[in-house]
mmCIF file of C-alpha atoms in Angstrom:
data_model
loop_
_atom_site.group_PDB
_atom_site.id
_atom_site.type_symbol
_atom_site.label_atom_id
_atom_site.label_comp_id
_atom_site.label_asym_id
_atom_site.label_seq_id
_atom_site.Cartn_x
_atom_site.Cartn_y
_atom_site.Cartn_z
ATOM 1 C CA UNK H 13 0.000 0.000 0.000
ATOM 2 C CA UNK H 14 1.017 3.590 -0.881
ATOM 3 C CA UNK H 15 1.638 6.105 1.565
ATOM 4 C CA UNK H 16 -1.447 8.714 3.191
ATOM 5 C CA UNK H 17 -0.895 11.604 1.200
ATOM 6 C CA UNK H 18 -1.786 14.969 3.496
ATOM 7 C CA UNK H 19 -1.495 18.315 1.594
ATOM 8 C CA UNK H 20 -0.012 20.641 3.680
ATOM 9 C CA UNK H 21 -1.446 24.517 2.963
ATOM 10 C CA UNK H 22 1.377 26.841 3.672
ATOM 11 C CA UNK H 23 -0.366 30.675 3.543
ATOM 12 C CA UNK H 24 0.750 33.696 3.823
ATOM 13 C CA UNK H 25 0.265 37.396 2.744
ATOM 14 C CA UNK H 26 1.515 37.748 -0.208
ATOM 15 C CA UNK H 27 4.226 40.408 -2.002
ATOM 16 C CA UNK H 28 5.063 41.089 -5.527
ATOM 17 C CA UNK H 29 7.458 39.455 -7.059
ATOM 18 C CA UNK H 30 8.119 42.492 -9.656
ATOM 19 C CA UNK H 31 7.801 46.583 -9.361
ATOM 20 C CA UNK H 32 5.032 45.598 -12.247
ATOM 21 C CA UNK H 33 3.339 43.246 -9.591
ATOM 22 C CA UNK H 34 2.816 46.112 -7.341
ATOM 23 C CA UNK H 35 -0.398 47.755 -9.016
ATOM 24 C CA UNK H 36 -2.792 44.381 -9.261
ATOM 25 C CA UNK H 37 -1.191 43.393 -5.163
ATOM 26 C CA UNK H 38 -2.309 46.910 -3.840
ATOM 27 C CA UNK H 39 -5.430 46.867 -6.086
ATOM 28 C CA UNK H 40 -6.306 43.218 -4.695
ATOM 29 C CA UNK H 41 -5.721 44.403 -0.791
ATOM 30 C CA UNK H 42 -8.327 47.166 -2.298
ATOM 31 C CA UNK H 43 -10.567 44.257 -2.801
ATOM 32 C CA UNK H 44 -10.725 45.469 -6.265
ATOM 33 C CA UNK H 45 -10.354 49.236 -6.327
ATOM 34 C CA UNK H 46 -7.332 50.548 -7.649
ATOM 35 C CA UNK H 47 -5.025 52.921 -5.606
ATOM 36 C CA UNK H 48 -4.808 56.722 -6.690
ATOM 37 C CA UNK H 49 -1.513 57.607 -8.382
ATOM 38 C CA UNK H 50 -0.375 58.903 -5.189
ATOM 39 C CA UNK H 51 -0.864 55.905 -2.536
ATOM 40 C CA UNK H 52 0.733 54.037 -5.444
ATOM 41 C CA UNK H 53 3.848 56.225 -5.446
ATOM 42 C CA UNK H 54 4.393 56.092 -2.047
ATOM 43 C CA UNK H 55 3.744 51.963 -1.485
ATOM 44 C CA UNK H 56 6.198 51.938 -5.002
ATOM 45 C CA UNK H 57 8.645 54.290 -3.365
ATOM 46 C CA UNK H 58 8.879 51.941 0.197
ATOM 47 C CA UNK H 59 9.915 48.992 -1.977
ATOM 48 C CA UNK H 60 12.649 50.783 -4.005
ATOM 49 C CA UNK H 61 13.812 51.736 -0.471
ATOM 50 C CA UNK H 62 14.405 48.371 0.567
ATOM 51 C CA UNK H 63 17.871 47.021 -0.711
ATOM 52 C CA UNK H 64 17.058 44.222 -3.412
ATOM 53 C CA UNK H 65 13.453 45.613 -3.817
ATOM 54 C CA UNK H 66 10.550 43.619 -3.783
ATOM 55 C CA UNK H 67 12.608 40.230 -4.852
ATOM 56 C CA UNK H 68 14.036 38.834 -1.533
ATOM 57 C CA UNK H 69 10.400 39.260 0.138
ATOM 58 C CA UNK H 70 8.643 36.904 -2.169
ATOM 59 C CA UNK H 71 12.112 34.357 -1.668
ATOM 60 C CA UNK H 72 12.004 34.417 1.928
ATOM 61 C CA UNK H 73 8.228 32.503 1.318
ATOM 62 C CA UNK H 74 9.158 30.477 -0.678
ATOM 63 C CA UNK H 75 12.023 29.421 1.645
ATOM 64 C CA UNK H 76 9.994 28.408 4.512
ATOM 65 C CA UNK H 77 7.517 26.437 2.269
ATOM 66 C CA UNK H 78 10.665 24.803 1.417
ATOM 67 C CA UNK H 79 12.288 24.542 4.567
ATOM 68 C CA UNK H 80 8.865 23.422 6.041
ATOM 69 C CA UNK H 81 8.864 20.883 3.123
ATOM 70 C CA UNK H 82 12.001 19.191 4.272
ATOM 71 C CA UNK H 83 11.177 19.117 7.798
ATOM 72 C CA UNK H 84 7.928 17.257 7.268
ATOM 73 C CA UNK H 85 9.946 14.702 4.910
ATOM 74 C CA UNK H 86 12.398 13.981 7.930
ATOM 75 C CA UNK H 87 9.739 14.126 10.866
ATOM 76 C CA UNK H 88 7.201 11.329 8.746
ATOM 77 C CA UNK H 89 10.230 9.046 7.459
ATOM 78 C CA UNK H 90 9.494 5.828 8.196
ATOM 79 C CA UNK H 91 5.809 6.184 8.510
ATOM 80 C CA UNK H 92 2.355 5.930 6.259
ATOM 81 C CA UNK H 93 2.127 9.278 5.908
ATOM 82 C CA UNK H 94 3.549 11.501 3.022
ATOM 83 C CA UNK H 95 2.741 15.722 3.680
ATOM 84 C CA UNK H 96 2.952 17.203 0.713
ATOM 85 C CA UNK H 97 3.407 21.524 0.872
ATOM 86 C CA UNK H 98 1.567 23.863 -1.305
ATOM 87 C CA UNK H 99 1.511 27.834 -1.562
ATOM 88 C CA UNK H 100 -1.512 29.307 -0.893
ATOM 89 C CA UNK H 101 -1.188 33.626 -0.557
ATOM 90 C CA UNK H 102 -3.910 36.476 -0.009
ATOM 91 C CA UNK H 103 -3.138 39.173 -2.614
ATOM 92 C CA UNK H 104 -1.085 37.631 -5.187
ATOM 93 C CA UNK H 105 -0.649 34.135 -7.308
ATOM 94 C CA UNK H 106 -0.764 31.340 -5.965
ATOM 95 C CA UNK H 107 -3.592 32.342 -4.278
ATOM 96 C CA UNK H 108 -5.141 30.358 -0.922
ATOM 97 C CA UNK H 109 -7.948 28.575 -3.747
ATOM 98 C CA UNK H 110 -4.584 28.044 -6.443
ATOM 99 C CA UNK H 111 -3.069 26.220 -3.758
ATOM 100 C CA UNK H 112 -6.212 24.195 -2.792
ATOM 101 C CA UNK H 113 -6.476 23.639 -6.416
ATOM 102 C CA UNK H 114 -3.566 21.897 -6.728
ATOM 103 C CA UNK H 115 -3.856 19.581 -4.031
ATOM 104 C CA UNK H 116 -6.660 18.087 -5.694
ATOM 105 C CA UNK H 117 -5.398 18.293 -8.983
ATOM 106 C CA UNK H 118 -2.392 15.934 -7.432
ATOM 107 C CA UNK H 119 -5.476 13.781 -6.209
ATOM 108 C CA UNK H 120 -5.153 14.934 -2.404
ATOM 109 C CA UNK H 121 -8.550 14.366 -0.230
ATOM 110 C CA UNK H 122 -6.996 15.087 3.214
ATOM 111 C CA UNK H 123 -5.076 18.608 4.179
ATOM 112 C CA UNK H 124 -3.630 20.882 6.903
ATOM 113 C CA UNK H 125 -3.303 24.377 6.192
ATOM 114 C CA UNK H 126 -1.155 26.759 8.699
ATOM 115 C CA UNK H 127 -0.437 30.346 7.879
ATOM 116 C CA UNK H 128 2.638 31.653 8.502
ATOM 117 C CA UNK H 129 1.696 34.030 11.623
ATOM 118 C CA UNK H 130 1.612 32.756 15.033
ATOM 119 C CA UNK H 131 -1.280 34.780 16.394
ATOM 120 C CA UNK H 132 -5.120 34.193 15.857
ATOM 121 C CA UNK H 133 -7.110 36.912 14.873
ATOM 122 C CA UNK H 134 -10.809 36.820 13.311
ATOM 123 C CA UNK H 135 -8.972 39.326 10.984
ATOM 124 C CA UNK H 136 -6.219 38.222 9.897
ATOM 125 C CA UNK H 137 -5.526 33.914 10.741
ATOM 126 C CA UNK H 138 -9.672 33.582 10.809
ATOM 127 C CA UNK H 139 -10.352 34.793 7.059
ATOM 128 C CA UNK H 140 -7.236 32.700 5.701
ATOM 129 C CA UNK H 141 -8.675 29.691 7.600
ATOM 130 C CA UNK H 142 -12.166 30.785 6.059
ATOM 131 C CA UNK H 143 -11.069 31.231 2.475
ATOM 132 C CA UNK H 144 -9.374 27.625 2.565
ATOM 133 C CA UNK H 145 -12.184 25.819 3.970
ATOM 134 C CA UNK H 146 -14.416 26.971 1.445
ATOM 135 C CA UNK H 147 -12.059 26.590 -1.511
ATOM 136 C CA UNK H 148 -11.520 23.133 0.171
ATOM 137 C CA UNK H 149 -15.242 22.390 -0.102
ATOM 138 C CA UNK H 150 -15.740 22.837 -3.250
ATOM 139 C CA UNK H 151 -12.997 20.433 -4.181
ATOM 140 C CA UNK H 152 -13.622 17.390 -1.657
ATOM 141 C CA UNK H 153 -11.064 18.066 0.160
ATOM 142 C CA UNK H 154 -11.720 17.449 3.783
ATOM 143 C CA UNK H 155 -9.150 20.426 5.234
ATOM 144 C CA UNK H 156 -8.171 21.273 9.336
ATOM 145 C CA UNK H 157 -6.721 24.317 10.104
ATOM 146 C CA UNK H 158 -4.189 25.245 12.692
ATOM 147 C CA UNK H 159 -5.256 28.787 14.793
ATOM 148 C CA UNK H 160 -2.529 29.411 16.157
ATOM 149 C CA UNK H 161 0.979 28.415 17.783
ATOM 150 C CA UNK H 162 2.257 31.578 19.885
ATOM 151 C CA UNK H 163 3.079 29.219 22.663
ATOM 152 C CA UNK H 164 5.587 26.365 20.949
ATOM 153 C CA UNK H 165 8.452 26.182 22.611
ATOM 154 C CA UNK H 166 10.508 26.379 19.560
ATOM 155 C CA UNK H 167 8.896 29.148 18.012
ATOM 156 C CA UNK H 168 9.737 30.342 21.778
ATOM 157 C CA UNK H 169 13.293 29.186 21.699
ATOM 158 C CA UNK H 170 13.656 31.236 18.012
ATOM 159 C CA UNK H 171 12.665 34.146 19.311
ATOM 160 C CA UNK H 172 14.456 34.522 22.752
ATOM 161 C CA UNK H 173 17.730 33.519 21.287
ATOM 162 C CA UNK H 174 17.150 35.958 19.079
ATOM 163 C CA UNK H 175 16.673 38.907 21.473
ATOM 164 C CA UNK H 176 19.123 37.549 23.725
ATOM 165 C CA UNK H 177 21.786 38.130 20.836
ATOM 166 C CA UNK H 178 20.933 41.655 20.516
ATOM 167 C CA UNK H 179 20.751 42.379 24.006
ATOM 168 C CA UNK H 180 24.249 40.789 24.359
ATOM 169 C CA UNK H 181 25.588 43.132 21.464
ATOM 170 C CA UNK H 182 24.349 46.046 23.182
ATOM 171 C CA UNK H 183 26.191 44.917 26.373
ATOM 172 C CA UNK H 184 29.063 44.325 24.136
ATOM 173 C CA UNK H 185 28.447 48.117 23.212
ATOM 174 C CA UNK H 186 29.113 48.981 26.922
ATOM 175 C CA UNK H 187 25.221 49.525 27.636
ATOM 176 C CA UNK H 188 24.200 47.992 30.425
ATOM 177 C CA UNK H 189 21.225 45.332 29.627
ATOM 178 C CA UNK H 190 19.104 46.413 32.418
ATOM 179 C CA UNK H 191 18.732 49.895 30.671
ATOM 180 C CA UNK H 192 17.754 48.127 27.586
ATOM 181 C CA UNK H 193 14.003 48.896 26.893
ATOM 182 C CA UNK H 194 12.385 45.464 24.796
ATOM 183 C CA UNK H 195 9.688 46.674 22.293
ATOM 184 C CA UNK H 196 7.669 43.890 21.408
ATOM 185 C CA UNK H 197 5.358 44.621 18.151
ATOM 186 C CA UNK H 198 3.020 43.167 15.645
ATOM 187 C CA UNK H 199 1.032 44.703 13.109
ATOM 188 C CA UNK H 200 -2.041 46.403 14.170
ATOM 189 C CA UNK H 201 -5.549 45.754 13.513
ATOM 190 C CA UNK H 202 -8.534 47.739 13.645
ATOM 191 C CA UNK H 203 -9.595 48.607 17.107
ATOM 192 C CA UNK H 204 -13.197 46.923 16.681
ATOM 193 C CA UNK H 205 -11.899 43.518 17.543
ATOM 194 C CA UNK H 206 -11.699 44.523 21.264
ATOM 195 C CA UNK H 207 -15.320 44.413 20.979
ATOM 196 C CA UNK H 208 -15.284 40.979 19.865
ATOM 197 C CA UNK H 209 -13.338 39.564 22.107
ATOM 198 C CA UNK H 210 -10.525 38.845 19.211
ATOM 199 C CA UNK H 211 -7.577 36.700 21.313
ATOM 200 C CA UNK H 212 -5.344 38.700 18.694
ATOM 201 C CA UNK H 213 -3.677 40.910 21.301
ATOM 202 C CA UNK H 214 -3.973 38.486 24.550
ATOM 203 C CA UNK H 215 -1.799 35.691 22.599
ATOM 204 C CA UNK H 216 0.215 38.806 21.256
ATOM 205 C CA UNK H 217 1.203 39.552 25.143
ATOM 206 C CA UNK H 218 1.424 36.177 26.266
ATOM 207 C CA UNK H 219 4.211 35.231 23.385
ATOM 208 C CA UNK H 220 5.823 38.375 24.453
ATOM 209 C CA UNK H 221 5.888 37.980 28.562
ATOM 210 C CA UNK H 222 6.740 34.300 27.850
ATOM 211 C CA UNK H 223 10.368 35.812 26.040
ATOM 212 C CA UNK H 224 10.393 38.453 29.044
ATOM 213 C CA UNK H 225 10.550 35.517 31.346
ATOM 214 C CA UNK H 226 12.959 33.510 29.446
ATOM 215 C CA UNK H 227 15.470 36.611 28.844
ATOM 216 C CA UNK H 228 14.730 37.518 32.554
ATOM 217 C CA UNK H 229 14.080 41.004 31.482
ATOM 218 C CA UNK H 230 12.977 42.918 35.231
ATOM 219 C CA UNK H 231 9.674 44.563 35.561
ATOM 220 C CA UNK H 232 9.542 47.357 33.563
ATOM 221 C CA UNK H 233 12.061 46.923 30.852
ATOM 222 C CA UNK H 234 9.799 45.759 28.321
ATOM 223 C CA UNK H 235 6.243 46.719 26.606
ATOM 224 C CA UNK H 236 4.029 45.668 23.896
ATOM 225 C CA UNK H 237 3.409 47.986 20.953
ATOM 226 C CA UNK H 238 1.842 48.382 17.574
ATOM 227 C CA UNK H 239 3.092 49.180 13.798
ATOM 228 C CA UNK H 240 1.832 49.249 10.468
ATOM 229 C CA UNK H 241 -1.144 50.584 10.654
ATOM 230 C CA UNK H 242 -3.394 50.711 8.228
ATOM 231 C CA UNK H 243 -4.610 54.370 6.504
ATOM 232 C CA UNK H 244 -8.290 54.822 7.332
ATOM 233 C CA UNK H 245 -11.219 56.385 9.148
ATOM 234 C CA UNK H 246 -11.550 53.780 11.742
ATOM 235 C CA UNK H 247 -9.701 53.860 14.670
ATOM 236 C CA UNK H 248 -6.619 50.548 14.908
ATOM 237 C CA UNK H 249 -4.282 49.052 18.117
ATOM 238 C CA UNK H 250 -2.310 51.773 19.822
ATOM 239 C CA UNK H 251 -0.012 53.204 20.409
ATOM 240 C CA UNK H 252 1.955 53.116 17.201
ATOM 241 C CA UNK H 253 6.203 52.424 17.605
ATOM 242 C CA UNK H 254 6.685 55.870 16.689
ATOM 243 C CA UNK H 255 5.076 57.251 19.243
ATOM 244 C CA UNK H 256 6.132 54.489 21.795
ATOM 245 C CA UNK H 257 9.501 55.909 20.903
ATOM 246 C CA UNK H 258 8.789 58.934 22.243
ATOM 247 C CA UNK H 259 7.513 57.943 25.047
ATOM 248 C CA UNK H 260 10.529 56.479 25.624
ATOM 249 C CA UNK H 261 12.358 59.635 24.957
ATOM 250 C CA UNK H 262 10.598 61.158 27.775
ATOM 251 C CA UNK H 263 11.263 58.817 30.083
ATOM 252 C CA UNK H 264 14.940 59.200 29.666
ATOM 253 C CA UNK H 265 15.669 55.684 27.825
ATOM 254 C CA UNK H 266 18.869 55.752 25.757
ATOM 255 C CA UNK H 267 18.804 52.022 24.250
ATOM 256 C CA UNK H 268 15.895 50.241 22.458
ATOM 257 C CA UNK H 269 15.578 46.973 21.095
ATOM 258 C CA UNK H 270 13.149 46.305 18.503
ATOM 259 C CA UNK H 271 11.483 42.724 18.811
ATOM 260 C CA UNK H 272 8.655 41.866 15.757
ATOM 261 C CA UNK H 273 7.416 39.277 17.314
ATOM 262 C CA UNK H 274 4.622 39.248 14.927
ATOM 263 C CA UNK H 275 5.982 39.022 11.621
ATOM 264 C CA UNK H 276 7.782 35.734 10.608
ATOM 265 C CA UNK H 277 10.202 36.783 7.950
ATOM 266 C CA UNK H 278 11.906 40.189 6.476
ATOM 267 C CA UNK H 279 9.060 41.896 4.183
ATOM 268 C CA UNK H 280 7.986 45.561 3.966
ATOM 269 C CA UNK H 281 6.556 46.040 7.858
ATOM 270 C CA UNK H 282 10.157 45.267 9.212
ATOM 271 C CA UNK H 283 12.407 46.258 6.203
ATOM 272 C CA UNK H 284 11.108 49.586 5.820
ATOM 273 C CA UNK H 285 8.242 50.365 9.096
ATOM 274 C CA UNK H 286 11.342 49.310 11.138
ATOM 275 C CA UNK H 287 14.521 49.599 9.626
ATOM 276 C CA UNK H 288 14.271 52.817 7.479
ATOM 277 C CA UNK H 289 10.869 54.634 9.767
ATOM 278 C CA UNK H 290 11.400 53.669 12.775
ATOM 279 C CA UNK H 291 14.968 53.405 12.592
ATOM 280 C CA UNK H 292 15.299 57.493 11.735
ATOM 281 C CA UNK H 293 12.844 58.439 14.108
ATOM 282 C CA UNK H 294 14.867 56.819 16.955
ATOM 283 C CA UNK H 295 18.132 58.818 15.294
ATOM 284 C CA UNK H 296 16.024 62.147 15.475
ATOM 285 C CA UNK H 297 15.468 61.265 19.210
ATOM 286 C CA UNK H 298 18.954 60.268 20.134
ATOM 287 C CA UNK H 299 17.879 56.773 20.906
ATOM 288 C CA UNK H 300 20.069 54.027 20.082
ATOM 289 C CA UNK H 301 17.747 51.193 18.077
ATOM 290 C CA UNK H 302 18.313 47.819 16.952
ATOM 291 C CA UNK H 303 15.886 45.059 15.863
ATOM 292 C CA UNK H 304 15.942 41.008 16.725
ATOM 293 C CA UNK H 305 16.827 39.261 13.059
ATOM 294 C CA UNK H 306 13.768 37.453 11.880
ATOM 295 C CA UNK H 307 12.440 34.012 11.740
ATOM 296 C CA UNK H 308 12.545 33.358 8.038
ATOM 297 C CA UNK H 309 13.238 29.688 7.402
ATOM 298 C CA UNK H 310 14.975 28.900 10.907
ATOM 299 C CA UNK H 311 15.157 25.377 11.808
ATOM 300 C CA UNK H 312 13.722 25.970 14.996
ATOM 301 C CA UNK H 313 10.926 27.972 13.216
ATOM 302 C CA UNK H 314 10.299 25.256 10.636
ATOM 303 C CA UNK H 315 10.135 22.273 13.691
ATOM 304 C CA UNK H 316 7.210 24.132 15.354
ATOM 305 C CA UNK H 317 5.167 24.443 11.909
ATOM 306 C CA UNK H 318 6.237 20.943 11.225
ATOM 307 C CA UNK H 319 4.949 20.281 14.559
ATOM 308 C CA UNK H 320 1.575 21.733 14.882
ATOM 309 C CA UNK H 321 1.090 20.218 11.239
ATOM 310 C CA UNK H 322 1.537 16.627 12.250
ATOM 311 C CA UNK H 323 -0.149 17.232 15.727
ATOM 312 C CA UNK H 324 -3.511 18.139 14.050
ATOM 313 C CA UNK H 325 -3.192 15.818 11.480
ATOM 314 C CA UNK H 326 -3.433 12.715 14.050
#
């Protein structure tokens, strides 16, 4: 007998993989309407900012599909089962339905899709979940979804040997690490999902106070704040890094260490919200600023996708 073939629905946001691209992504995340000539500009003018361009985003997805892709292989050796990985991204080809397309194309009935975002939120985790289900449907495919994984200990492990590096440069800097102010962010959301009781910014909080604990930061020396927010007439998650970093100013803190706990790989809301916005801001205040590197296609990334995979697959 052949092996249980499980597709495995990798998803994620989506960037362009050409200046081109950039029109149909931002006229997609428009649900249809196309940007004026000036929001285009200025989204064109943040990827020209970031050194490669658009490229390396698009490569670091593709990289963790990979990576994911060979983790799988090595966990199920020796087994019946066979996971199979497939793109499936919100605002540009493959999209979420492509992906469940192909599964069945390849003759896949069973699948687990996991997005590439630790945190559940109605908003964001909830309508890739929702999109796959019913594209899923509609081919046969019977499909379960991982929520979320803020709490795996090797997404945990990733992430606090990752700020413990930079807080050990900064010592190496002669700062001392107890004056070393954390700044945990994710991207924001629209403030209306306090009203529905979104777990969004509780498992947020919890993934970063589980790091605190692990770096034994002291009371104090860390806080949770937004980025990225989006342009419009409803009120979203405050307060914004920028003005966090002011805050900060005020209080009289000298070092700051950006931590993205939100974000999974290097793409536009770390390359340029962080590294080129953020980054000047803290220059204009005299702050010194660096940020954690990111996830991307770390092994100890890859092991807890592999792992919540093959847990909900059982």
């Amino acid at each position: 007998m052949g092996k249980r073939k499980v597709g495995v629905l990798v998803m994620s946001y989506g960037t362009p993989r050409s200046m081109e691209e950039i029109e149909p992504y931002y006229t997609h995340i428009r649900r249809g309407n196309p940007p004026s000539e000036e929001q285009l500009q200025e989204l064109t003018e943040r990827y020209e900012a970031i050194v490669g361009g658009v490229f390396p985003l698009r490569e670091h997805t593709d990289r963790q599909v990979q990576g994911l892709q060979r983790m799988l292989d090595r966990a199920a050796e020796g087994t019946d089962v066979q996971y199979v990985c497939y793109q499936g991204l919100k605002h540009v080809d493959p999209f979420i339905e492509d992906g469940i397309a192909a599964m069945a194309q390849d003759g896949i009935r069973e699948a687990v899709s996991v997005v590439l975002a630790p945190h559940y939120s109605v908003m964001s985790v909830g309508s890739y979940n929702k999109r796959a289900q019913e594209a899923a449907e509609q081919q046969d495919i019977v499909l379960k979804c991982v929520n979320s994984y803020h709490l795996h200990p090797d997404l945990l492990d990733a992430l606090t040997e990752r700020v413990q590096e930079q807080l050990d440069a900064y010592v190496s800097e002669g700062a001392p690490r107890e004056e070393v102010e954390v700044l945990f962010s994710a991207h924001s959301l629209p403030a209306r999902i306090l009203e529905m009781n979104d777990p969004y910014p509780d498992e947020l909080n919890a993934t970063a106070s589980a790091i605190a604990e692990r770096c034994e930061l002291k009371e104090g020396q860390w806080r949770f704040t937004w980025q990225s927010a989006g342009r419009t007439a409803a009120p979203w998650l405050g307060p914004d890094i920028l003005d966090t970093l002011d805050s900060l100013r005020q209080e009289g803190v000298k070092h700051v260490l950006s931590a993205p706990i939100g974000f999974v790989s290097d793409h536009l809301e770390v390359l340029y919200d962080l590294d080129i916005e953020a980054t000047q801001a803290a220059e204009r205040m005299n702050l010194n600023f660096k940020r954690i590197r990111m996830l991307n296609d770390d092994p100890k990334y890859m092991s807890a996708l592999a792992d919540v995979v093959m847990t909900l697959d059982q």
